[in-house]
PDB file of C-alpha atoms in Angstrom:
ATOM      1  CA  MET A   1      -0.024   0.093   0.119  1.00 44.00           C
ATOM      2  CA  SER A   2       1.550   3.013  -1.410  1.00 48.00           C
ATOM      3  CA  THR A   3       2.171   6.256   0.791  1.00 51.00           C
ATOM      4  CA  VAL A   4       2.588   9.390  -1.346  1.00 54.00           C
ATOM      5  CA  HIS A   5       2.810  12.702   0.581  1.00 54.00           C
ATOM      6  CA  ALA A   6       3.947  16.357  -0.088  1.00 47.00           C
ATOM      7  CA  PRO A   7       7.339  17.493   1.790  1.00 49.00           C
ATOM      8  CA  GLN A   8       6.888  17.528   5.524  1.00 53.00           C
ATOM      9  CA  GLU A   9       6.096  20.850   6.826  1.00 67.00           C
ATOM     10  CA  THR A  10       4.268  22.495   9.911  1.00 80.00           C
ATOM     11  CA  HIS A  11       0.544  22.901   9.659  1.00 91.00           C
ATOM     12  CA  GLU A  12      -0.219  25.508  12.298  1.00 94.00           C
ATOM     13  CA  PRO A  13      -3.610  24.674  13.785  1.00 96.00           C
ATOM     14  CA  ALA A  14      -4.492  28.445  14.253  1.00 97.00           C
ATOM     15  CA  ASP A  15      -3.733  29.019  10.624  1.00 96.00           C
ATOM     16  CA  LEU A  16      -6.275  26.091   9.613  1.00 97.00           C
ATOM     17  CA  LEU A  17      -8.882  27.162  12.088  1.00 98.00           C
ATOM     18  CA  ARG A  18      -8.745  30.827  10.818  1.00 97.00           C
ATOM     19  CA  GLY A  19      -9.287  29.844   7.345  1.00 98.00           C
ATOM     20  CA  LEU A  20     -12.315  27.347   8.189  1.00 98.00           C
ATOM     21  CA  TYR A  21     -13.969  29.448  10.604  1.00 98.00           C
ATOM     22  CA  GLY A  22     -13.434  32.731   8.502  1.00 98.00           C
ATOM     23  CA  ASP A  23     -13.893  31.759   4.768  1.00 98.00           C
ATOM     24  CA  GLY A  24     -14.967  28.382   5.268  1.00 98.00           C
ATOM     25  CA  ILE A  25     -12.613  26.867   2.758  1.00 98.00           C
ATOM     26  CA  ILE A  26      -8.904  26.180   2.534  1.00 98.00           C
ATOM     27  CA  GLY A  27      -6.619  24.326   0.457  1.00 97.00           C
ATOM     28  CA  LEU A  28      -3.036  22.758  -0.066  1.00 97.00           C
ATOM     29  CA  LYS A  29      -1.495  22.974  -3.444  1.00 97.00           C
ATOM     30  CA  GLY A  30       0.479  20.159  -4.904  1.00 97.00           C
ATOM     31  CA  ALA A  31      -0.450  17.688  -2.112  1.00 97.00           C
ATOM     32  CA  PHE A  32      -0.119  14.811  -4.297  1.00 98.00           C
ATOM     33  CA  PRO A  33       1.923  14.096  -7.467  1.00 98.00           C
ATOM     34  CA  ARG A  34       0.008  14.308 -10.755  1.00 97.00           C
ATOM     35  CA  ASP A  35       0.501  10.661 -11.628  1.00 98.00           C
ATOM     36  CA  TRP A  36      -1.289   9.912  -8.489  1.00 98.00           C
ATOM     37  CA  ALA A  37      -4.336  12.042  -9.587  1.00 98.00           C
ATOM     38  CA  VAL A  38      -4.212  10.221 -12.924  1.00 98.00           C
ATOM     39  CA  ARG A  39      -4.722   6.835 -11.078  1.00 98.00           C
ATOM     40  CA  MET A  40      -7.581   8.409  -8.989  1.00 98.00           C
ATOM     41  CA  ARG A  41      -9.450   9.708 -12.200  1.00 98.00           C
ATOM     42  CA  GLU A  42      -8.868   6.010 -13.632  1.00 98.00           C
ATOM     43  CA  ASP A  43     -10.568   4.514 -10.351  1.00 98.00           C
ATOM     44  CA  ILE A  44     -13.617   7.128 -10.545  1.00 98.00           C
ATOM     45  CA  GLU A  45     -14.050   6.466 -14.291  1.00 97.00           C
ATOM     46  CA  THR A  46     -14.236   2.751 -13.524  1.00 97.00           C
ATOM     47  CA  LEU A  47     -16.579   3.217 -10.535  1.00 97.00           C
ATOM     48  CA  PHE A  48     -18.831   5.494 -12.460  1.00 96.00           C
ATOM     49  CA  ALA A  49     -19.249   2.997 -15.256  1.00 96.00           C
ATOM     50  CA  GLU A  50     -20.159   0.359 -12.835  1.00 94.00           C
ATOM     51  CA  ALA A  51     -22.530   2.387 -10.675  1.00 94.00           C
ATOM     52  CA  ARG A  52     -24.293   3.377 -14.044  1.00 92.00           C
ATOM     53  CA  GLN A  53     -25.355  -0.139 -14.280  1.00 93.00           C
ATOM     54  CA  VAL A  54     -27.009  -0.441 -10.994  1.00 90.00           C
ATOM     55  CA  PRO A  55     -30.453   1.355 -10.219  1.00 88.00           C
ATOM     56  CA  GLY A  56     -29.725   3.934  -7.775  1.00 86.00           C
ATOM     57  CA  GLY A  57     -25.865   3.518  -8.107  1.00 89.00           C
ATOM     58  CA  ALA A  58     -25.387   7.155  -9.415  1.00 92.00           C
ATOM     59  CA  LEU A  59     -27.299   9.707  -8.149  1.00 90.00           C
ATOM     60  CA  PRO A  60     -28.575  12.722 -10.120  1.00 91.00           C
ATOM     61  CA  ARG A  61     -27.420  16.215  -9.004  1.00 90.00           C
ATOM     62  CA  GLY A  62     -29.020  18.028 -11.796  1.00 90.00           C
ATOM     63  CA  PRO A  63     -28.762  18.027 -15.499  1.00 92.00           C
ATOM     64  CA  GLN A  64     -25.436  15.952 -16.760  1.00 95.00           C
ATOM     65  CA  ARG A  65     -24.254  15.920 -13.076  1.00 96.00           C
ATOM     66  CA  TRP A  66     -23.874  12.680 -10.968  1.00 95.00           C
ATOM     67  CA  TYR A  67     -22.782  11.737  -7.290  1.00 95.00           C
ATOM     68  CA  VAL A  68     -21.598   8.151  -6.538  1.00 95.00           C
ATOM     69  CA  GLU A  69     -20.670   6.864  -3.060  1.00 95.00           C
ATOM     70  CA  VAL A  70     -17.858   4.510  -3.241  1.00 95.00           C
ATOM     71  CA  HIS A  71     -15.986   1.987  -0.908  1.00 96.00           C
ATOM     72  CA  PRO A  72     -12.426   3.190   0.539  1.00 97.00           C
ATOM     73  CA  GLU A  73     -10.699   0.130  -0.904  1.00 97.00           C
ATOM     74  CA  ARG A  74     -11.762   0.884  -4.569  1.00 97.00           C
ATOM     75  CA  ILE A  75      -9.811   4.083  -4.531  1.00 98.00           C
ATOM     76  CA  ARG A  76      -6.055   3.078  -4.689  1.00 96.00           C
ATOM     77  CA  GLY A  77      -4.931   6.533  -3.109  1.00 97.00           C
ATOM     78  CA  PHE A  78      -7.507   6.464  -0.029  1.00 98.00           C
ATOM     79  CA  VAL A  79      -4.692   5.635   2.605  1.00 98.00           C
ATOM     80  CA  ASP A  80      -2.575   8.378   1.010  1.00 98.00           C
ATOM     81  CA  ILE A  81      -5.354  10.735   1.515  1.00 98.00           C
ATOM     82  CA  ALA A  82      -6.221   9.518   5.112  1.00 98.00           C
ATOM     83  CA  THR A  83      -2.671   9.649   6.035  1.00 98.00           C
ATOM     84  CA  HIS A  84      -1.568  12.736   4.627  1.00 97.00           C
ATOM     85  CA  PRO A  85      -0.152  15.318   7.349  1.00 97.00           C
ATOM     86  CA  TRP A  86      -2.286  18.244   6.153  1.00 98.00           C
ATOM     87  CA  PHE A  87      -5.543  16.020   6.246  1.00 98.00           C
ATOM     88  CA  VAL A  88      -4.869  14.772   9.605  1.00 98.00           C
ATOM     89  CA  ALA A  89      -3.857  18.275  10.848  1.00 97.00           C
ATOM     90  CA  VAL A  90      -6.926  19.719   9.569  1.00 98.00           C
ATOM     91  CA  CYS A  91      -9.130  17.196  11.089  1.00 98.00           C
ATOM     92  CA  GLU A  92      -7.422  17.172  14.538  1.00 98.00           C
ATOM     93  CA  ALA A  93      -7.557  21.077  14.422  1.00 98.00           C
ATOM     94  CA  VAL A  94     -11.223  21.362  13.515  1.00 98.00           C
ATOM     95  CA  LEU A  95     -12.863  18.170  14.510  1.00 98.00           C
ATOM     96  CA  GLY A  96     -10.600  16.994  17.549  1.00 98.00           C
ATOM     97  CA  PRO A  97      -8.660  13.788  17.914  1.00 97.00           C
ATOM     98  CA  GLY A  98     -11.592  11.456  17.681  1.00 97.00           C
ATOM     99  CA  TYR A  99     -12.611  12.632  14.076  1.00 98.00           C
ATOM    100  CA  ARG A 100     -14.298  10.020  11.923  1.00 98.00           C
ATOM    101  CA  ILE A 101     -14.102   9.555   8.257  1.00 98.00           C
ATOM    102  CA  VAL A 102     -17.775   8.901   7.249  1.00 97.00           C
ATOM    103  CA  GLU A 103     -18.013   9.369   3.362  1.00 96.00           C
ATOM    104  CA  VAL A 104     -16.073   8.642   0.165  1.00 97.00           C
ATOM    105  CA  GLY A 105     -17.610   9.623  -3.118  1.00 96.00           C
ATOM    106  CA  PHE A 106     -17.402  11.610  -6.156  1.00 97.00           C
ATOM    107  CA  ASP A 107     -19.305  14.237  -8.190  1.00 96.00           C
ATOM    108  CA  VAL A 108     -18.944  14.233 -11.989  1.00 97.00           C
ATOM    109  CA  PRO A 109     -20.325  17.436 -13.876  1.00 97.00           C
ATOM    110  CA  PHE A 110     -20.355  16.447 -17.540  1.00 97.00           C
ATOM    111  CA  PRO A 111     -20.635  18.959 -20.561  1.00 98.00           C
ATOM    112  CA  GLY A 112     -24.110  20.363 -20.336  1.00 97.00           C
ATOM    113  CA  ALA A 113     -24.255  20.612 -16.553  1.00 96.00           C
ATOM    114  CA  ALA A 114     -26.137  23.614 -15.412  1.00 95.00           C
ATOM    115  CA  ASP A 115     -25.845  26.233 -12.745  1.00 95.00           C
ATOM    116  CA  GLN A 116     -27.012  24.872  -9.454  1.00 95.00           C
ATOM    117  CA  PRO A 117     -29.006  26.836  -6.981  1.00 95.00           C
ATOM    118  CA  TRP A 118     -26.911  28.356  -4.275  1.00 96.00           C
ATOM    119  CA  HIS A 119     -27.173  25.623  -1.237  1.00 95.00           C
ATOM    120  CA  ARG A 120     -25.300  24.045   1.526  1.00 96.00           C
ATOM    121  CA  ASP A 121     -24.924  20.222   1.584  1.00 94.00           C
ATOM    122  CA  PHE A 122     -27.008  19.549   4.506  1.00 92.00           C
ATOM    123  CA  ALA A 123     -28.837  21.788   7.171  1.00 93.00           C
ATOM    124  CA  ALA A 124     -26.852  23.363   9.833  1.00 95.00           C
ATOM    125  CA  PRO A 125     -26.719  21.423  13.202  1.00 95.00           C
ATOM    126  CA  GLU A 126     -27.106  22.976  16.557  1.00 95.00           C
ATOM    127  CA  ALA A 127     -23.531  22.656  17.110  1.00 96.00           C
ATOM    128  CA  THR A 128     -23.084  25.251  14.635  1.00 97.00           C
ATOM    129  CA  THR A 129     -26.112  27.613  14.869  1.00 95.00           C
ATOM    130  CA  LYS A 130     -26.098  27.533  18.640  1.00 96.00           C
ATOM    131  CA  GLY A 131     -22.478  26.351  19.558  1.00 97.00           C
ATOM    132  CA  ARG A 132     -20.663  28.182  16.795  1.00 97.00           C
ATOM    133  CA  ARG A 133     -18.582  25.230  16.165  1.00 97.00           C
ATOM    134  CA  LEU A 134     -17.923  23.363  12.835  1.00 98.00           C
ATOM    135  CA  ASN A 135     -18.435  19.537  13.482  1.00 98.00           C
ATOM    136  CA  SER A 136     -17.785  18.065   9.922  1.00 98.00           C
ATOM    137  CA  LEU A 137     -15.694  18.992   6.977  1.00 98.00           C
ATOM    138  CA  ALA A 138     -15.574  17.808   3.261  1.00 98.00           C
ATOM    139  CA  PHE A 139     -12.486  17.177   1.489  1.00 98.00           C
ATOM    140  CA  ASN A 140     -12.234  17.648  -2.323  1.00 98.00           C
ATOM    141  CA  LEU A 141      -9.667  16.547  -4.857  1.00 98.00           C
ATOM    142  CA  THR A 142      -9.973  17.188  -8.400  1.00 98.00           C
ATOM    143  CA  ALA A 143      -9.141  14.660 -11.138  1.00 98.00           C
ATOM    144  CA  VAL A 144      -8.557  17.291 -13.756  1.00 98.00           C
ATOM    145  CA  ASP A 145      -6.888  20.575 -14.052  1.00 98.00           C
ATOM    146  CA  THR A 146      -9.882  22.890 -13.719  1.00 98.00           C
ATOM    147  CA  ILE A 147     -10.564  25.482 -16.178  1.00 98.00           C
ATOM    148  CA  PRO A 148     -13.510  28.365 -16.311  1.00 97.00           C
ATOM    149  CA  GLU A 149     -15.315  26.710 -19.167  1.00 98.00           C
ATOM    150  CA  MET A 150     -15.635  23.313 -17.011  1.00 97.00           C
ATOM    151  CA  GLY A 151     -18.286  24.942 -14.687  1.00 95.00           C
ATOM    152  CA  PRO A 152     -15.903  25.320 -11.451  1.00 97.00           C
ATOM    153  CA  PHE A 153     -17.308  25.006  -8.001  1.00 96.00           C
ATOM    154  CA  GLU A 154     -18.165  28.646  -6.551  1.00 98.00           C
ATOM    155  CA  VAL A 155     -18.162  29.237  -2.980  1.00 98.00           C
ATOM    156  CA  ALA A 156     -19.445  32.486  -0.846  1.00 98.00           C
ATOM    157  CA  PRO A 157     -16.718  32.814   1.728  1.00 98.00           C
ATOM    158  CA  GLY A 158     -17.992  33.311   5.277  1.00 98.00           C
ATOM    159  CA  THR A 159     -21.352  31.967   4.647  1.00 98.00           C
ATOM    160  CA  GLN A 160     -21.230  28.641   6.855  1.00 98.00           C
ATOM    161  CA  TRP A 161     -22.632  30.951   9.715  1.00 97.00           C
ATOM    162  CA  ASP A 162     -25.732  32.087   7.725  1.00 96.00           C
ATOM    163  CA  GLN A 163     -29.083  31.004   9.157  1.00 94.00           C
ATOM    164  CA  PHE A 164     -32.318  31.254   7.149  1.00 90.00           C
ATOM    165  CA  GLU A 165     -35.968  30.111   7.613  1.00 81.00           C
ATOM    166  CA  GLY A 166     -38.407  28.226   5.854  1.00 75.00           C
ATOM    167  CA  CYS A 167     -35.992  26.810   3.230  1.00 80.00           C
ATOM    168  CA  PRO A 168     -36.155  23.424   1.789  1.00 74.00           C
ATOM    169  CA  LYS A 169     -34.334  20.806   4.020  1.00 81.00           C
ATOM    170  CA  GLY A 170     -32.480  23.791   5.537  1.00 90.00           C
ATOM    171  CA  MET A 171     -30.154  23.773   2.534  1.00 92.00           C
ATOM    172  CA  PHE A 172     -31.461  26.123   0.016  1.00 93.00           C
ATOM    173  CA  PRO A 173     -31.487  29.703   1.024  1.00 94.00           C
ATOM    174  CA  PRO A 174     -34.332  31.804  -0.516  1.00 92.00           C
ATOM    175  CA  ARG A 175     -33.764  33.637  -3.831  1.00 92.00           C
ATOM    176  CA  GLU A 176     -33.896  37.042  -2.009  1.00 93.00           C
ATOM    177  CA  LEU A 177     -30.509  36.039  -0.388  1.00 94.00           C
ATOM    178  CA  TRP A 178     -28.808  35.114  -3.475  1.00 95.00           C
ATOM    179  CA  PRO A 179     -27.255  38.560  -4.356  1.00 97.00           C
ATOM    180  CA  ARG A 180     -25.379  38.278  -1.181  1.00 97.00           C
ATOM    181  CA  TYR A 181     -23.889  35.165  -2.359  1.00 97.00           C
ATOM    182  CA  ILE A 182     -23.363  36.287  -5.919  1.00 97.00           C
ATOM    183  CA  ALA A 183     -21.574  39.244  -4.636  1.00 97.00           C
ATOM    184  CA  ARG A 184     -19.061  37.206  -2.520  1.00 97.00           C
ATOM    185  CA  ALA A 185     -18.811  34.286  -5.000  1.00 98.00           C
ATOM    186  CA  VAL A 186     -15.187  32.851  -5.607  1.00 98.00           C
ATOM    187  CA  PRO A 187     -14.683  30.373  -8.377  1.00 97.00           C
ATOM    188  CA  LYS A 188     -12.353  27.591  -7.486  1.00 97.00           C
ATOM    189  CA  LEU A 189      -9.785  26.360 -10.188  1.00 98.00           C
ATOM    190  CA  PRO A 190      -7.669  23.579  -8.563  1.00 98.00           C
ATOM    191  CA  ARG A 191      -5.284  21.557 -10.303  1.00 98.00           C
ATOM    192  CA  MET A 192      -4.695  17.700 -10.295  1.00 98.00           C
ATOM    193  CA  GLY A 193      -2.894  16.854  -7.034  1.00 98.00           C
ATOM    194  CA  ASP A 194      -4.413  19.841  -5.078  1.00 98.00           C
ATOM    195  CA  LEU A 195      -6.336  19.149  -1.721  1.00 98.00           C
ATOM    196  CA  SER A 196      -8.943  21.375  -0.082  1.00 98.00           C
ATOM    197  CA  ALA A 197     -11.196  21.242   2.927  1.00 98.00           C
ATOM    198  CA  ARG A 198     -14.333  22.989   3.451  1.00 98.00           C
ATOM    199  CA  SER A 199     -17.306  23.288   5.641  1.00 98.00           C
ATOM    200  CA  ALA A 200     -20.180  21.663   3.790  1.00 97.00           C
ATOM    201  CA  LEU A 201     -22.247  24.436   5.264  1.00 97.00           C
ATOM    202  CA  THR A 202     -20.475  27.288   3.380  1.00 98.00           C
ATOM    203  CA  ILE A 203     -23.206  28.265   0.759  1.00 98.00           C
ATOM    204  CA  HIS A 204     -21.790  27.172  -2.713  1.00 97.00           C
ATOM    205  CA  ARG A 205     -22.786  25.862  -6.095  1.00 96.00           C
ATOM    206  CA  GLY A 206     -21.477  23.911  -9.157  1.00 96.00           C
ATOM    207  CA  THR A 207     -21.675  26.211 -12.266  1.00 97.00           C
ATOM    208  CA  ALA A 208     -22.426  25.351 -15.828  1.00 96.00           C
ATOM    209  CA  ASN A 209     -19.865  23.040 -17.743  1.00 98.00           C
ATOM    210  CA  ARG A 210     -19.778  24.529 -21.047  1.00 97.00           C
ATOM    211  CA  SER A 211     -16.563  22.574 -22.155  1.00 98.00           C
ATOM    212  CA  ASP A 212     -16.322  19.182 -23.953  1.00 97.00           C
ATOM    213  CA  GLN A 213     -14.924  17.666 -20.676  1.00 97.00           C
ATOM    214  CA  SER A 214     -16.189  16.160 -17.393  1.00 97.00           C
ATOM    215  CA  ARG A 215     -14.807  17.520 -14.110  1.00 98.00           C
ATOM    216  CA  PRO A 216     -14.771  14.612 -11.661  1.00 98.00           C
ATOM    217  CA  VAL A 217     -14.002  15.446  -8.079  1.00 98.00           C
ATOM    218  CA  LEU A 218     -13.366  13.038  -5.134  1.00 98.00           C
ATOM    219  CA  VAL A 219     -15.062  13.893  -1.764  1.00 98.00           C
ATOM    220  CA  VAL A 220     -14.199  12.596   1.591  1.00 98.00           C
ATOM    221  CA  GLY A 221     -16.352  13.451   4.299  1.00 97.00           C
ATOM    222  CA  VAL A 222     -15.158  13.708   8.042  1.00 98.00           C
ATOM    223  CA  ASP A 223     -17.297  14.026  11.313  1.00 98.00           C
ATOM    224  CA  ALA A 224     -16.389  15.408  14.865  1.00 98.00           C
ATOM    225  CA  PRO A 225     -17.760  12.743  17.462  1.00 97.00           C
ATOM    226  CA  ASP A 226     -20.931  14.380  18.083  1.00 96.00           C
ATOM    227  CA  ALA A 227     -21.854  14.631  14.396  1.00 95.00           C
ATOM    228  CA  THR A 228     -24.402  12.388  12.703  1.00 91.00           C
ATOM    229  CA  ASN A 229     -23.595  12.120   8.912  1.00 90.00           C
ATOM    230  CA  ALA A 230     -22.314   8.654   9.191  1.00 88.00           C
ATOM    231  CA  ASN A 231     -26.133   7.814   9.248  1.00 88.00           C
ATOM    232  CA  HIS A 232     -26.461   8.870   5.705  1.00 87.00           C
ATOM    233  CA  HIS A 233     -23.659   6.731   4.293  1.00 90.00           C
ATOM    234  CA  ASP A 234     -22.577   3.039   4.024  1.00 90.00           C
ATOM    235  CA  LEU A 235     -18.731   2.746   4.335  1.00 94.00           C
ATOM    236  CA  GLN A 236     -18.033  -0.999   3.613  1.00 96.00           C
ATOM    237  CA  VAL A 237     -14.766  -2.705   3.941  1.00 97.00           C
ATOM    238  CA  THR A 238     -13.841  -6.352   3.544  1.00 97.00           C
ATOM    239  CA  ARG A 239     -12.066  -8.012   6.294  1.00 97.00           C
ATOM    240  CA  ARG A 240      -8.944  -8.314   4.300  1.00 96.00           C
ATOM    241  CA  TYR A 241      -8.883  -4.746   3.453  1.00 97.00           C
ATOM    242  CA  LEU A 242      -9.437  -3.562   7.173  1.00 97.00           C
ATOM    243  CA  GLU A 243      -6.629  -5.662   8.434  1.00 97.00           C
ATOM    244  CA  SER A 244      -4.395  -4.087   5.828  1.00 97.00           C
ATOM    245  CA  LEU A 245      -4.981  -0.541   6.968  1.00 97.00           C
ATOM    246  CA  PRO A 246      -2.520   1.174   9.094  1.00 97.00           C
ATOM    247  CA  PRO A 247      -3.866   1.594  12.746  1.00 96.00           C
ATOM    248  CA  ARG A 248      -4.009   5.344  12.326  1.00 95.00           C
ATOM    249  CA  VAL A 249      -6.565   4.935   9.490  1.00 98.00           C
ATOM    250  CA  ARG A 250      -8.613   2.273  10.641  1.00 97.00           C
ATOM    251  CA  GLU A 251      -9.256   3.834  14.119  1.00 97.00           C
ATOM    252  CA  HIS A 252     -10.681   6.975  12.298  1.00 98.00           C
ATOM    253  CA  LEU A 253     -12.924   5.216   9.822  1.00 98.00           C
ATOM    254  CA  THR A 254     -16.617   4.425  10.592  1.00 96.00           C
ATOM    255  CA  TYR A 255     -17.172   1.351   8.535  1.00 96.00           C
ATOM    256  CA  ARG A 256     -19.453  -1.978   8.144  1.00 95.00           C
ATOM    257  CA  VAL A 257     -17.558  -5.230   7.569  1.00 97.00           C
ATOM    258  CA  VAL A 258     -18.806  -7.265   4.628  1.00 96.00           C
ATOM    259  CA  ASP A 259     -17.677 -10.432   2.912  1.00 95.00           C
ATOM    260  CA  THR A 260     -18.371  -8.735  -0.484  1.00 94.00           C
ATOM    261  CA  LEU A 261     -18.446  -5.157  -1.445  1.00 94.00           C
ATOM    262  CA  GLN A 262     -21.821  -4.130  -2.461  1.00 88.00           C
ATOM    263  CA  THR A 263     -22.751  -1.024  -4.637  1.00 85.00           C
ATOM    264  CA  VAL A 264     -24.210   1.615  -2.549  1.00 85.00           C
ATOM    265  CA  VAL A 265     -27.728   2.140  -3.676  1.00 79.00           C
ATOM    266  CA  GLN A 266     -28.584   5.764  -2.909  1.00 71.00           C
ATOM    267  CA  HIS A 267     -32.123   6.993  -2.058  1.00 59.00           C
ATOM    268  CA  HIS A 268     -31.399  10.659  -0.802  1.00 60.00           C
ATOM    269  CA  THR A 269     -32.278  12.491  -4.066  1.00 61.00           C
ATOM    270  CA  ILE A 270     -32.185  16.119  -3.365  1.00 72.00           C
ATOM    271  CA  GLU A 271     -35.058  17.640  -5.390  1.00 71.00           C
ATOM    272  CA  GLY A 272     -33.687  21.193  -5.126  1.00 75.00           C
ATOM    273  CA  LEU A 273     -30.515  20.217  -7.216  1.00 77.00           C
ATOM    274  CA  LEU A 274     -32.248  18.549  -9.837  1.00 71.00           C
ATOM    275  CA  LYS A 275     -33.382  21.586 -12.146  1.00 71.00           C
ATOM    276  CA  PRO A 276     -31.122  24.305 -13.451  1.00 65.00           C
ATOM    277  CA  ALA A 277     -31.093  27.592 -11.480  1.00 66.00           C
ATOM    278  CA  TYR A 278     -31.225  29.915 -14.158  1.00 58.00           C
TER     279      TYR A 278
END
């Protein structure tokens, strides 16, 4: 099992917290070599083709946009991600030493994907609305060098603290608030090998893919001990794979042991993402 890491450096907790509690998103350029990212894309393409053969294996997230939840052992670089010094430092700084990896999946906006409505990935928990604390993170790794024509991810920095009433699933702010997000919007153009971490509560959207290329992105979701996002996912591992994992990965992984991996059939369709926003 390979381990590929960027040169060792000090990751100050104060800097990591400042970024995630401030803008809501931070990144590390060149966390992995390009050939590592090429292998990740190969895995994503294989898994997407498999998921499309199973009803519910690939979940629509809008026109020509899909989400697939996968098993850690089907991503050759998973251990490299879970042991990367920056990944570990971010998790420990924001979520504490008992953090749990609860999700591995990927998003693929194909040519023709439309602008999404502004949204967060789930309703803000009381830990955030009342406790003013972030208790989950999403890490993203692009499988391509992102260009503006591909429909980059846009984020409205600082909006992880926004609260709004009467919106669907607590995820979609009312349209009268959209000018706030449009004014703050920052498009992200990561390159292969870059690694980012964000609060999934920060208001964001995928934009229209006007290129002739897909833009696959791997997602790793991580919870603090009091978060409940694991309830919505199904991380399966075979016993052989579990035994092969370094203890520092195994002890932070939420999992279900199976004899044979089964495609994750997903039922949590998010209606608000299924239609173009503009």
